[in-house]
Short mmCIF file of C-alpha atoms in Angstrom, two decimals:
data_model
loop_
_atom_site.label_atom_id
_atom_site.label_comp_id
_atom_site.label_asym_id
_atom_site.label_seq_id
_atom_site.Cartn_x
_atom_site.Cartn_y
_atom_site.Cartn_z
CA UNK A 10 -19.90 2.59 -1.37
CA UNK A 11 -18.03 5.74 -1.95
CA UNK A 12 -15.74 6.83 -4.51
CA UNK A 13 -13.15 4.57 -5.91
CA UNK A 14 -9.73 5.06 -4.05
CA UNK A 15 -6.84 4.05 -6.31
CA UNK A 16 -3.19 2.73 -4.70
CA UNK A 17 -0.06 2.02 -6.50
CA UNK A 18 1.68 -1.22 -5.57
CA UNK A 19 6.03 -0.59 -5.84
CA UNK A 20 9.04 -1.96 -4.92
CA UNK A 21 11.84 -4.22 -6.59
CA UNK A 22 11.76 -7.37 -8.91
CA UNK A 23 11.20 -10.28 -7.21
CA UNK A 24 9.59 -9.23 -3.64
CA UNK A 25 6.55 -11.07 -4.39
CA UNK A 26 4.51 -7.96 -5.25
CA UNK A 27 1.84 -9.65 -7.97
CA UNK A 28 1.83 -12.89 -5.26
CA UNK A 29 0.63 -10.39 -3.06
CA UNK A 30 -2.06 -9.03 -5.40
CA UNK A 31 -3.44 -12.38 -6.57
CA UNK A 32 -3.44 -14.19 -3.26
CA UNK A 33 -5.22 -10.90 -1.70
CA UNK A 34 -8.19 -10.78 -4.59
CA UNK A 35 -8.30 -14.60 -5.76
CA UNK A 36 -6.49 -16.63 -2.93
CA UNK A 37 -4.90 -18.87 -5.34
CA UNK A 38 -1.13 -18.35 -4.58
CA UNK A 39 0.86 -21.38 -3.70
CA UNK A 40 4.37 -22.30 -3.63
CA UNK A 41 4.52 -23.86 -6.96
CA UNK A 42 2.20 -21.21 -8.95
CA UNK A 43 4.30 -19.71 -11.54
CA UNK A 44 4.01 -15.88 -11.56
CA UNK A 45 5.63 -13.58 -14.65
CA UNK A 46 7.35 -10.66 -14.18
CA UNK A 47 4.94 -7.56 -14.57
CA UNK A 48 4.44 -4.54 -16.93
CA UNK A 49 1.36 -3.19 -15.40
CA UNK A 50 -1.75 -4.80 -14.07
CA UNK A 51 -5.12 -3.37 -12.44
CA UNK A 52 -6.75 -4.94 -9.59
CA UNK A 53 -10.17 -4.12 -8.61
CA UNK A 54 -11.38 -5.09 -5.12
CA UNK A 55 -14.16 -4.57 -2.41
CA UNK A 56 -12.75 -3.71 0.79
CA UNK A 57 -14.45 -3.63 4.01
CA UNK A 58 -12.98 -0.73 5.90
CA UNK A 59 -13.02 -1.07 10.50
CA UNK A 60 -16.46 0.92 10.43
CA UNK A 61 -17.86 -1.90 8.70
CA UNK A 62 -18.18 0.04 5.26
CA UNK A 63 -17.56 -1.32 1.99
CA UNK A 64 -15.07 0.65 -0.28
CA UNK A 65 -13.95 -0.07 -4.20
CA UNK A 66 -10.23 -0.01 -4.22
CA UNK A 67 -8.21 -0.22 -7.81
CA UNK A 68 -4.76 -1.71 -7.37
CA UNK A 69 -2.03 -1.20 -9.72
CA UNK A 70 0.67 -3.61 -10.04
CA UNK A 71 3.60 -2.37 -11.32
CA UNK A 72 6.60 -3.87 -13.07
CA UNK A 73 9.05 -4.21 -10.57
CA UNK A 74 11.93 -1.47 -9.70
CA UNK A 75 15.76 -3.00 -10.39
CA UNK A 76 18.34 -2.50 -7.53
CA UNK A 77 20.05 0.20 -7.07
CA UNK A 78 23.79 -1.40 -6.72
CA UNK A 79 25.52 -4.27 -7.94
CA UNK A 80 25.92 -6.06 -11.29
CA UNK A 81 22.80 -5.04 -12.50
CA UNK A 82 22.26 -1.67 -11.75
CA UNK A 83 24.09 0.27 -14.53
CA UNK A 84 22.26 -1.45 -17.28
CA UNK A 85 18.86 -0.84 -15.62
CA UNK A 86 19.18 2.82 -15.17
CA UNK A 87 16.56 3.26 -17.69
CA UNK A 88 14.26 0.96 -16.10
CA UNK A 89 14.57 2.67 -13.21
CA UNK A 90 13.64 6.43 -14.98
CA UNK A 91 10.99 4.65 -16.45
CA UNK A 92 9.17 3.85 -13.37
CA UNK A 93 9.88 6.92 -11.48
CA UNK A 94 8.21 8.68 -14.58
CA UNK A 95 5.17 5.99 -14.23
CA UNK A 96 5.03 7.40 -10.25
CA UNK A 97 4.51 10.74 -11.33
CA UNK A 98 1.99 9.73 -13.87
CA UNK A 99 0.01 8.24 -11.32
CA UNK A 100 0.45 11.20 -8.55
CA UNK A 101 -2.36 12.90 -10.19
CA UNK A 102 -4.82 10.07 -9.65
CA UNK A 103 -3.44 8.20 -6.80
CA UNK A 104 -4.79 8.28 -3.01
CA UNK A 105 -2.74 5.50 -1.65
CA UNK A 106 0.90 3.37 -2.13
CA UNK A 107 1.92 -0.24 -1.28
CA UNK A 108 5.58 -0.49 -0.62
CA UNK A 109 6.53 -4.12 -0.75
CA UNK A 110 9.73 -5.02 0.11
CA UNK A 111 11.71 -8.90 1.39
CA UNK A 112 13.50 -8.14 4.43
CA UNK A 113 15.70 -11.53 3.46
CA UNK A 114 16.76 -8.98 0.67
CA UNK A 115 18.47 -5.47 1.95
CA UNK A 116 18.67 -3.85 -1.58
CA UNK A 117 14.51 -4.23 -1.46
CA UNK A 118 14.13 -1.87 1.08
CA UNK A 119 16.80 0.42 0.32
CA UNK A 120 14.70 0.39 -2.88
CA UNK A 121 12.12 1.95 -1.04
CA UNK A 122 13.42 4.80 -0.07
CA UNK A 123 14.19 6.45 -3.17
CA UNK A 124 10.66 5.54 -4.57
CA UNK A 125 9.39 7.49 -0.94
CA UNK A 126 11.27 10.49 -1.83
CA UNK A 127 10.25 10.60 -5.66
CA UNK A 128 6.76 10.26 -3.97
CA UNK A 129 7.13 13.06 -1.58
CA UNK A 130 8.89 15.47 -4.09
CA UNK A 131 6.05 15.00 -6.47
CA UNK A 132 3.05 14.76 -4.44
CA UNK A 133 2.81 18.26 -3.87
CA UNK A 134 0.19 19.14 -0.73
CA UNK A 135 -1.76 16.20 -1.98
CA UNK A 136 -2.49 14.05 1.32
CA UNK A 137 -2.04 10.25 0.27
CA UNK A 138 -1.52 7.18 2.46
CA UNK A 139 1.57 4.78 2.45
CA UNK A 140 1.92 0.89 3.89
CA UNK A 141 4.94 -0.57 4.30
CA UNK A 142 4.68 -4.48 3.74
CA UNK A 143 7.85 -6.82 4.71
CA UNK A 144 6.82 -10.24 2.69
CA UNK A 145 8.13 -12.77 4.28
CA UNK A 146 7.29 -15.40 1.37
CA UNK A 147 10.65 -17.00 1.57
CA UNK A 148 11.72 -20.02 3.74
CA UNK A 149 14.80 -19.20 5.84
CA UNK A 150 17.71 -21.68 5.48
CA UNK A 151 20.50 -20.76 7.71
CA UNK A 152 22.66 -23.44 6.17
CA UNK A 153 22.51 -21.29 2.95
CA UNK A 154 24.44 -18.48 3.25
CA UNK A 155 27.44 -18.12 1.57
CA UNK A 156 31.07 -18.20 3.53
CA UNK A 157 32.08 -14.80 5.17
CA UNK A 158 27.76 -13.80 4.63
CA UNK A 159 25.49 -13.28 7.55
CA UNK A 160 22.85 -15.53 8.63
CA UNK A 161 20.02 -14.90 6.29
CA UNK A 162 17.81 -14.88 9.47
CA UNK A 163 20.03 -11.81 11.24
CA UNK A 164 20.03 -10.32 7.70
CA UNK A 165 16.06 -10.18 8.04
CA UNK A 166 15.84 -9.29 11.45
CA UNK A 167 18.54 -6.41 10.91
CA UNK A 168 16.18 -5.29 7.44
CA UNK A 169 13.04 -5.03 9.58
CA UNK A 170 14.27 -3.16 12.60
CA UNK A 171 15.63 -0.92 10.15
CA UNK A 172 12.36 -0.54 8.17
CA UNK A 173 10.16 -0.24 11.39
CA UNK A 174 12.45 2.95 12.72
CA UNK A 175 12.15 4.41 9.12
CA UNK A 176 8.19 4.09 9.24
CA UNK A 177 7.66 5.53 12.60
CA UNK A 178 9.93 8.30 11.18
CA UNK A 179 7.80 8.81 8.28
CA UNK A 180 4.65 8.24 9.71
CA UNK A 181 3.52 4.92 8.09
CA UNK A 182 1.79 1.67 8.79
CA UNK A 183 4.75 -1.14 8.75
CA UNK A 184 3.15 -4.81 8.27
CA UNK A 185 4.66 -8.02 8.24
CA UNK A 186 2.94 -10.29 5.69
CA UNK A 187 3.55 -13.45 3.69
CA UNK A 188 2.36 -13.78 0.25
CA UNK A 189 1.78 -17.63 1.09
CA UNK A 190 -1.14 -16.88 4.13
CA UNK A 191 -3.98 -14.74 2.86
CA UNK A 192 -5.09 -13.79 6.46
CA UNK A 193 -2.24 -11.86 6.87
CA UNK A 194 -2.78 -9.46 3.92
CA UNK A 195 -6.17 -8.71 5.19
CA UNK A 196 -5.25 -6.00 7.97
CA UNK A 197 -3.09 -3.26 5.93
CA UNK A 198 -5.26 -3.56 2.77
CA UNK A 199 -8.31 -2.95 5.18
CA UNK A 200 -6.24 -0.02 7.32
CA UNK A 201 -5.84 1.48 3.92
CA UNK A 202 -9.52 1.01 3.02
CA UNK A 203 -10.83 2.64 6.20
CA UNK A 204 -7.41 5.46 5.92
CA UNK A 205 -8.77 6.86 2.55
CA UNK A 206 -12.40 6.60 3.22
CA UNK A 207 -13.40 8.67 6.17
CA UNK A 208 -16.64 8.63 7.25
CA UNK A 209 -19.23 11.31 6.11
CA UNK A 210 -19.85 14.37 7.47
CA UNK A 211 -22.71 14.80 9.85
CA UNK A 212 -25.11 17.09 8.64
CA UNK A 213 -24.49 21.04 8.71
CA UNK A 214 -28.17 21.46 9.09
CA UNK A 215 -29.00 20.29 12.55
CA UNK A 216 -31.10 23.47 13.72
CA UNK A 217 -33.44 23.05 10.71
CA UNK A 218 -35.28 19.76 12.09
CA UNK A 219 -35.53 21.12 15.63
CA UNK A 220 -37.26 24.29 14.28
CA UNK A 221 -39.70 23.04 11.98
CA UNK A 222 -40.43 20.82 14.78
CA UNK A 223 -41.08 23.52 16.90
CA UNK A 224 -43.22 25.28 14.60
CA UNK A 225 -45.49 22.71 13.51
CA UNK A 226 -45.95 21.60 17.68
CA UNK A 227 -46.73 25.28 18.48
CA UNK A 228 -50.64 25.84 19.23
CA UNK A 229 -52.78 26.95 16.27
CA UNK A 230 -53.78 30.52 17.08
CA UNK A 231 -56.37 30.26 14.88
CA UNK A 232 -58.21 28.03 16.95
#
């Protein structure tokens, strides 16, 4: 086991970022577990990576982001410059980000792209490594929707065609999850695990075996 590699977990209130956290590292998310809103939390985890490897990953759960239109937004401007000044706290320090969005919810993911640009502005030449998760914790009712509203389930679809052409675009892994189903959180948490941790060098000192092995076969001259 290597180093420790650190990721930030972001995105708005709500999207089930925590539920993602706790059902990932204790499996003990159901529908009726009550979950409070979050400050900031640390996760620690071991993480086997594809090459079979085990790597120490610290999660950090962070209080969630508030939209950025509507009734609400105004008043939570300083919210929101508090947690873009977190995200450049945690540059320094930080190898990896979680971007967790609910494609039932547009305003999620158009969260997400002003907390990818505050990361790219401030990241400098640092290489890091971004998911994308759509969490899908939410039953679909299409009787729900209010009069003159889409479908919520063409409102998803729409969110996550839109969020896959944005990833490709940016170069990042785009999972669908569900907070609810623990095997589904496995694969991006271990394609992050394996992304930051790439296997050693091989040795820069291959000639030395071959020619003390060639010196200690050659004939004694003594002899």
């Amino acid at each position: 086991m290597g180093k420790t590699i650190r990721v930030v977990v972001c995105g708005m209130a709500g999207v089930g970022k925590t539920a993602v956290l706790e059902q990932l590292i204790n499996g003990n998310v159901t529908p009726t577990t009550e979950l409070h809103p979050t400050i900031e939390d640390i996760y620690v985890a071991n993480v086997e990576t594809e090459r079979g490897t085990r790597e120490k990953m610290r999660l950090y759960d962070t209080a969630g982001l508030p939209p950025l239109s509507g009734p609400n937004a105004a008043e939570s401007s300083a919210q929101q410059q508090h947690q873009q000044q977190l995200a450049k706290q945690l540059l320094g320090v930080t190898e990896g980000y979680v971007l967790v969005y609910d494609p039932t919810k547009p305003e999620s993911f158009d969260c997400l792209l002003t907390v990818k640009r505050d990361i790219d502005k401030n990241k400098d030449k640092k290489e890091i490594a971004i998911v994308i998760l759509a969490n899908r914790m939410r039953v679909i009712n299409n009787n729900s929707s209010s009069p003159g509203t889409p479908p919520a389930n063409l409102t998803a679809s729409a969110t996550l065609n839109k969020a896959n052409s944005w990833a490709m675009r940016e170069h990042m892994k785009h999972f669908e999850v569900n907070a609810m189903e623990r095997a589904s959180l496995l694969e991006p948490f271990v394609y992050l695990a394996t992304k930051l941790s790439p296997p050693p060098n091989k040795s820069s000192f291959p000639q030395l075996s071959m020619v003390r092995k060639s010196i200690t076969s050659r004939p004694d001259t003594a002899s």
